[in-house]
PDB file of C-alpha atoms in Angstrom:
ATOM      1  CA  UNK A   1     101.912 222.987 -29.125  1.00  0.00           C
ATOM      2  CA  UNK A   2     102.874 221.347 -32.591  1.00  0.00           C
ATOM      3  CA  UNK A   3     101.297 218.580 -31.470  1.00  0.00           C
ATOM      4  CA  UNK A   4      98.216 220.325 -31.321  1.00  0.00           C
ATOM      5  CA  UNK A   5      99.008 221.608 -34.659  1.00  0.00           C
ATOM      6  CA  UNK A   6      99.475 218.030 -36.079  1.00  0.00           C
ATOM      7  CA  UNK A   7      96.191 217.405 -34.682  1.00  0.00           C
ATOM      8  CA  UNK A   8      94.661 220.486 -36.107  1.00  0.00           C
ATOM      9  CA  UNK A   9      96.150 219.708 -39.574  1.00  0.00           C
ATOM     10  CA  UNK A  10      94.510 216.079 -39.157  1.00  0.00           C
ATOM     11  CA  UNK A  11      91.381 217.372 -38.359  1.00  0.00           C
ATOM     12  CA  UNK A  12      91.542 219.785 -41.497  1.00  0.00           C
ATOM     13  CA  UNK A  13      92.283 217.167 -44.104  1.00  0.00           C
ATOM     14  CA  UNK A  14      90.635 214.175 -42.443  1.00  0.00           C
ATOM     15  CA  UNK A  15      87.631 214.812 -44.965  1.00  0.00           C
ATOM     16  CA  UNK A  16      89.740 214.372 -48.538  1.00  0.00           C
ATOM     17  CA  UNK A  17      91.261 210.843 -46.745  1.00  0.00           C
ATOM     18  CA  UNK A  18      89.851 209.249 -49.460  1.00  0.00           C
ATOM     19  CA  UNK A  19      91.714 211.565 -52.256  1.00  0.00           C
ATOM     20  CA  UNK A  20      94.712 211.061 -50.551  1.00  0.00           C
ATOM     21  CA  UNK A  21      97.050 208.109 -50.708  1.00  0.00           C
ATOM     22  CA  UNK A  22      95.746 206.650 -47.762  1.00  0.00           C
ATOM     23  CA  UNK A  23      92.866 205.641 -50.422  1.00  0.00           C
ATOM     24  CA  UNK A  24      94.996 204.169 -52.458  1.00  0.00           C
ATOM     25  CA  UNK A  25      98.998 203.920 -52.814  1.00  0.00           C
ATOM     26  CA  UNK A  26     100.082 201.153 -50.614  1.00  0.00           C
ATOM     27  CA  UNK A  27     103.308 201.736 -51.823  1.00  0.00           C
ATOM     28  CA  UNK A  28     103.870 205.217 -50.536  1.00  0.00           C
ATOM     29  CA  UNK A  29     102.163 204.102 -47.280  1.00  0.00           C
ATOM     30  CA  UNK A  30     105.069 201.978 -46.900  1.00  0.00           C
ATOM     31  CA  UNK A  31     107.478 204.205 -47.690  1.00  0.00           C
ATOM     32  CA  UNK A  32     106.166 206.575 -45.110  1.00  0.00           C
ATOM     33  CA  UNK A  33     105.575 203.596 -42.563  1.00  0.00           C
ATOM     34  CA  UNK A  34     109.466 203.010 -43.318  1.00  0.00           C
ATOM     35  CA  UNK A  35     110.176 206.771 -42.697  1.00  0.00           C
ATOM     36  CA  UNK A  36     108.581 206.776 -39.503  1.00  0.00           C
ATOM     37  CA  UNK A  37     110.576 203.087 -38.120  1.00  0.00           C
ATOM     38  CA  UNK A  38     113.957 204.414 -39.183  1.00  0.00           C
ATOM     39  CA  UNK A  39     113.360 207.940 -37.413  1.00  0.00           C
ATOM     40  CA  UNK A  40     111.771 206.598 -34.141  1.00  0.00           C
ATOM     41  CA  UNK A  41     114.974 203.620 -34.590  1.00  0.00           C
ATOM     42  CA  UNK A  42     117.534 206.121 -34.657  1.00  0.00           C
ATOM     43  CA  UNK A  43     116.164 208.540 -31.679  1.00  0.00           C
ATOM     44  CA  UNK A  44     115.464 205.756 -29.339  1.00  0.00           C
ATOM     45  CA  UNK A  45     118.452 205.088 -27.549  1.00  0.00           C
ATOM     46  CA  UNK A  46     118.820 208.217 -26.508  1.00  0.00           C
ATOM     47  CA  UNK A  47     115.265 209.210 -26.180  1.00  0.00           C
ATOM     48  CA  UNK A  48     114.434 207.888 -22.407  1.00  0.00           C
ATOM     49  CA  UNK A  49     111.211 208.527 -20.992  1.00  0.00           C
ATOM     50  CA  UNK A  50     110.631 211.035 -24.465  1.00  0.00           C
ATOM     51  CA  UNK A  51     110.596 207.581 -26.410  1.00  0.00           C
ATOM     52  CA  UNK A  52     105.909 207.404 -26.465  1.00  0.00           C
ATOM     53  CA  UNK A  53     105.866 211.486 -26.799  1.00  0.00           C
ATOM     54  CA  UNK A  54     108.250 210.733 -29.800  1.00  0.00           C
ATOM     55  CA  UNK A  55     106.341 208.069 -31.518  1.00  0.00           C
ATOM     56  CA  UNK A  56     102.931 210.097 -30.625  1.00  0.00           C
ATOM     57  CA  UNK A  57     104.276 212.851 -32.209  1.00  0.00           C
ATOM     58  CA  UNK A  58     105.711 210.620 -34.959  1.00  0.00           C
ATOM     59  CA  UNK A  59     102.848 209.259 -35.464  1.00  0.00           C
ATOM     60  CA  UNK A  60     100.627 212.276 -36.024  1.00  0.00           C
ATOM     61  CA  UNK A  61     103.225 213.929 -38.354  1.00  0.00           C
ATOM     62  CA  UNK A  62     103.087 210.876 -40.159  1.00  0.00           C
ATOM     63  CA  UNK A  63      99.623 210.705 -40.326  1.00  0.00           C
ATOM     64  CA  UNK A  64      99.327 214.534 -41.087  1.00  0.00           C
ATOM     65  CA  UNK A  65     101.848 214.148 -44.131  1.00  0.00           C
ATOM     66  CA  UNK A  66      99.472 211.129 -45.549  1.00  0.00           C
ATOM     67  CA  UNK A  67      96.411 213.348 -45.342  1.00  0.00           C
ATOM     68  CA  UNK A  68      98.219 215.823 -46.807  1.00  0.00           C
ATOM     69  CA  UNK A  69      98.336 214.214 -50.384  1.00  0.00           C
ATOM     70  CA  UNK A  70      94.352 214.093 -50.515  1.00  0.00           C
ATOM     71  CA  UNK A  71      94.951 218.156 -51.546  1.00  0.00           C
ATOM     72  CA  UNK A  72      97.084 217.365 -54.795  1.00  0.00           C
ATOM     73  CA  UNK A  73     100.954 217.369 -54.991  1.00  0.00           C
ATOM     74  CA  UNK A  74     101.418 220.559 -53.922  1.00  0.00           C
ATOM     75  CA  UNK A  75     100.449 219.570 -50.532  1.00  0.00           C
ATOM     76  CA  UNK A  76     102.271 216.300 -50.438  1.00  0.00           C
ATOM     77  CA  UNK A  77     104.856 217.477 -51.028  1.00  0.00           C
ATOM     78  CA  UNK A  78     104.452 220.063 -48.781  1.00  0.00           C
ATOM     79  CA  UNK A  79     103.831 217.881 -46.116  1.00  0.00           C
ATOM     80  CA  UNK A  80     106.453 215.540 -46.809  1.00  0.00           C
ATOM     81  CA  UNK A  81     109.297 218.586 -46.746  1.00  0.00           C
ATOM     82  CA  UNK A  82     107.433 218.967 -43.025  1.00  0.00           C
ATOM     83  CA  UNK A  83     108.473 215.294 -41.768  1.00  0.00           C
ATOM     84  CA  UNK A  84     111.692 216.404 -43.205  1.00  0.00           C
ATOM     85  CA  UNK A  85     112.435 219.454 -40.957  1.00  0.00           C
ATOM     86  CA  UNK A  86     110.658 217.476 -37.702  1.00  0.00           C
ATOM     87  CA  UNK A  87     112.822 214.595 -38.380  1.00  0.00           C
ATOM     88  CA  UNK A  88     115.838 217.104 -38.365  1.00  0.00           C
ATOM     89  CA  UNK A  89     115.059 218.483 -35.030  1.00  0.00           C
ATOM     90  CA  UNK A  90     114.536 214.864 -33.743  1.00  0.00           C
ATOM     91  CA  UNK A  91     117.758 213.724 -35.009  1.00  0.00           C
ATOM     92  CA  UNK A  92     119.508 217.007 -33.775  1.00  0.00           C
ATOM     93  CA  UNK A  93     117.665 216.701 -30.463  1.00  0.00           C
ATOM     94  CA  UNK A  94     118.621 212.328 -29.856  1.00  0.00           C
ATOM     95  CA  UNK A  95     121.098 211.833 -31.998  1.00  0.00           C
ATOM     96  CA  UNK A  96     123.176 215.222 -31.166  1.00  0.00           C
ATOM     97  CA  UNK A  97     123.767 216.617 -34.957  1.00  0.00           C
ATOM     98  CA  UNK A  98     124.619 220.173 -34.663  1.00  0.00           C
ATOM     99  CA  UNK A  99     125.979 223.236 -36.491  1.00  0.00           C
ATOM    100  CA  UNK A 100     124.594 225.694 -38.366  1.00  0.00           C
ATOM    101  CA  UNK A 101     124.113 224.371 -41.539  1.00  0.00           C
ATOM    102  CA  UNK A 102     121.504 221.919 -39.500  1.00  0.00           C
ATOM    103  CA  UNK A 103     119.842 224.764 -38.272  1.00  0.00           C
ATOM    104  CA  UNK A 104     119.535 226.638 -41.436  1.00  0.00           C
ATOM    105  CA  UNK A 105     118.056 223.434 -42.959  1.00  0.00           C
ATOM    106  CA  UNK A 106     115.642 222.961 -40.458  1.00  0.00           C
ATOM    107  CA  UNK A 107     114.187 226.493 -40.724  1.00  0.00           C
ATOM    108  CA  UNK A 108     114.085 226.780 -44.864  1.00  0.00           C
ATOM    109  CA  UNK A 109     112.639 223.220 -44.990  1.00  0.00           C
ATOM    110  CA  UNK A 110     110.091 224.297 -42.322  1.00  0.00           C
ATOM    111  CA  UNK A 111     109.801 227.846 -44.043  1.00  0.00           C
ATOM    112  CA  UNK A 112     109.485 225.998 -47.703  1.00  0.00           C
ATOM    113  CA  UNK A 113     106.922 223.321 -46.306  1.00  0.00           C
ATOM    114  CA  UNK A 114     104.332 225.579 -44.118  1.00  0.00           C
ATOM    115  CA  UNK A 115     104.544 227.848 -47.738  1.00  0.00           C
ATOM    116  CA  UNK A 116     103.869 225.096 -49.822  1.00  0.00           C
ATOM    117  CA  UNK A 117     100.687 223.745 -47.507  1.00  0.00           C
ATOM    118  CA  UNK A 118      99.440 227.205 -47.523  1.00  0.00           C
ATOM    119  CA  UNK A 119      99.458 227.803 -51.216  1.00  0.00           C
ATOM    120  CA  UNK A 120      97.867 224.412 -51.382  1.00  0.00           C
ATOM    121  CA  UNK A 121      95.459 224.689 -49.206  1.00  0.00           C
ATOM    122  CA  UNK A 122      94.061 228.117 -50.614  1.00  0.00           C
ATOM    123  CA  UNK A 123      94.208 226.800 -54.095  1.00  0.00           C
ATOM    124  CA  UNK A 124      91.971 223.651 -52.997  1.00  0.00           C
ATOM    125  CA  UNK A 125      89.943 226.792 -51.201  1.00  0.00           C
ATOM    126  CA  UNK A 126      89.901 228.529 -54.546  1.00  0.00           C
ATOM    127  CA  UNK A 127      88.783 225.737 -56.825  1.00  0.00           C
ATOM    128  CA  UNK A 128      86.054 224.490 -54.228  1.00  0.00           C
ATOM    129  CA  UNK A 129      84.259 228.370 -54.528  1.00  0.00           C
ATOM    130  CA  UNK A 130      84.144 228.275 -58.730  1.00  0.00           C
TER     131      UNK A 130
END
């Protein structure tokens, strides 16, 4: 299921790819691409046959975060809190980090991110019906 809501996000922002950084920031491309390496690096020894669902998933949430920009800051930044919280689960999932402060920063940087992506989204809405 939030693979299918990577994929929806995608879908939504695929049309302001050109806005976003994927148009033209090569240097935050890397520094996503990096993001992604290190994450899938550290889950895969423990990963097993989850390793391709991982990078899939990795891989759309990176992709989804990129996209993200082509709505202003707001929404980058969003997004980029988003990878934050996944990555979080992943590495409390493979690389067994626990306790509760994990868990309480996994749900306020999901909480904070979806709010963000929602505000921006609506305001992109908003300015797009003046």
């Amino acid at each position: 299921c939030f693979l299918c809501a990577q994929v929806a996000f995608i879908v939504g922002l695929l049309p302001h790819w050109r806005s976003s950084v994927l148009g033209h920031h090569r240097g935050l491309i890397a520094g996503y691409a990096v993001t992604f390496f290190a994450l899938i690096a550290a889950c895969a020894p423990s990963a097993g046959a989850l390793l391709m669902p991982i990078v899939v998933y990795g891989l759309a949430l990176t992709t989804m975060a990129l996209l993200a920009t082509g709505l202003g800051r707001l929404a980058g930044i969003g997004a980029a809190i988003f990878m934050l919280s996944d990555s979080l689960i992943a590495l409390g999932a493979f690389r067994e980090w626990s306790g509760r402060g994990l868990s309480i920063a996994i749900m306020a940087t999901y909480a904070i991110a979806q709010a963000m992506l929602v505000i921006a989204i609506q305001r992109f809405r908003h300015t797009r019906l003046l």
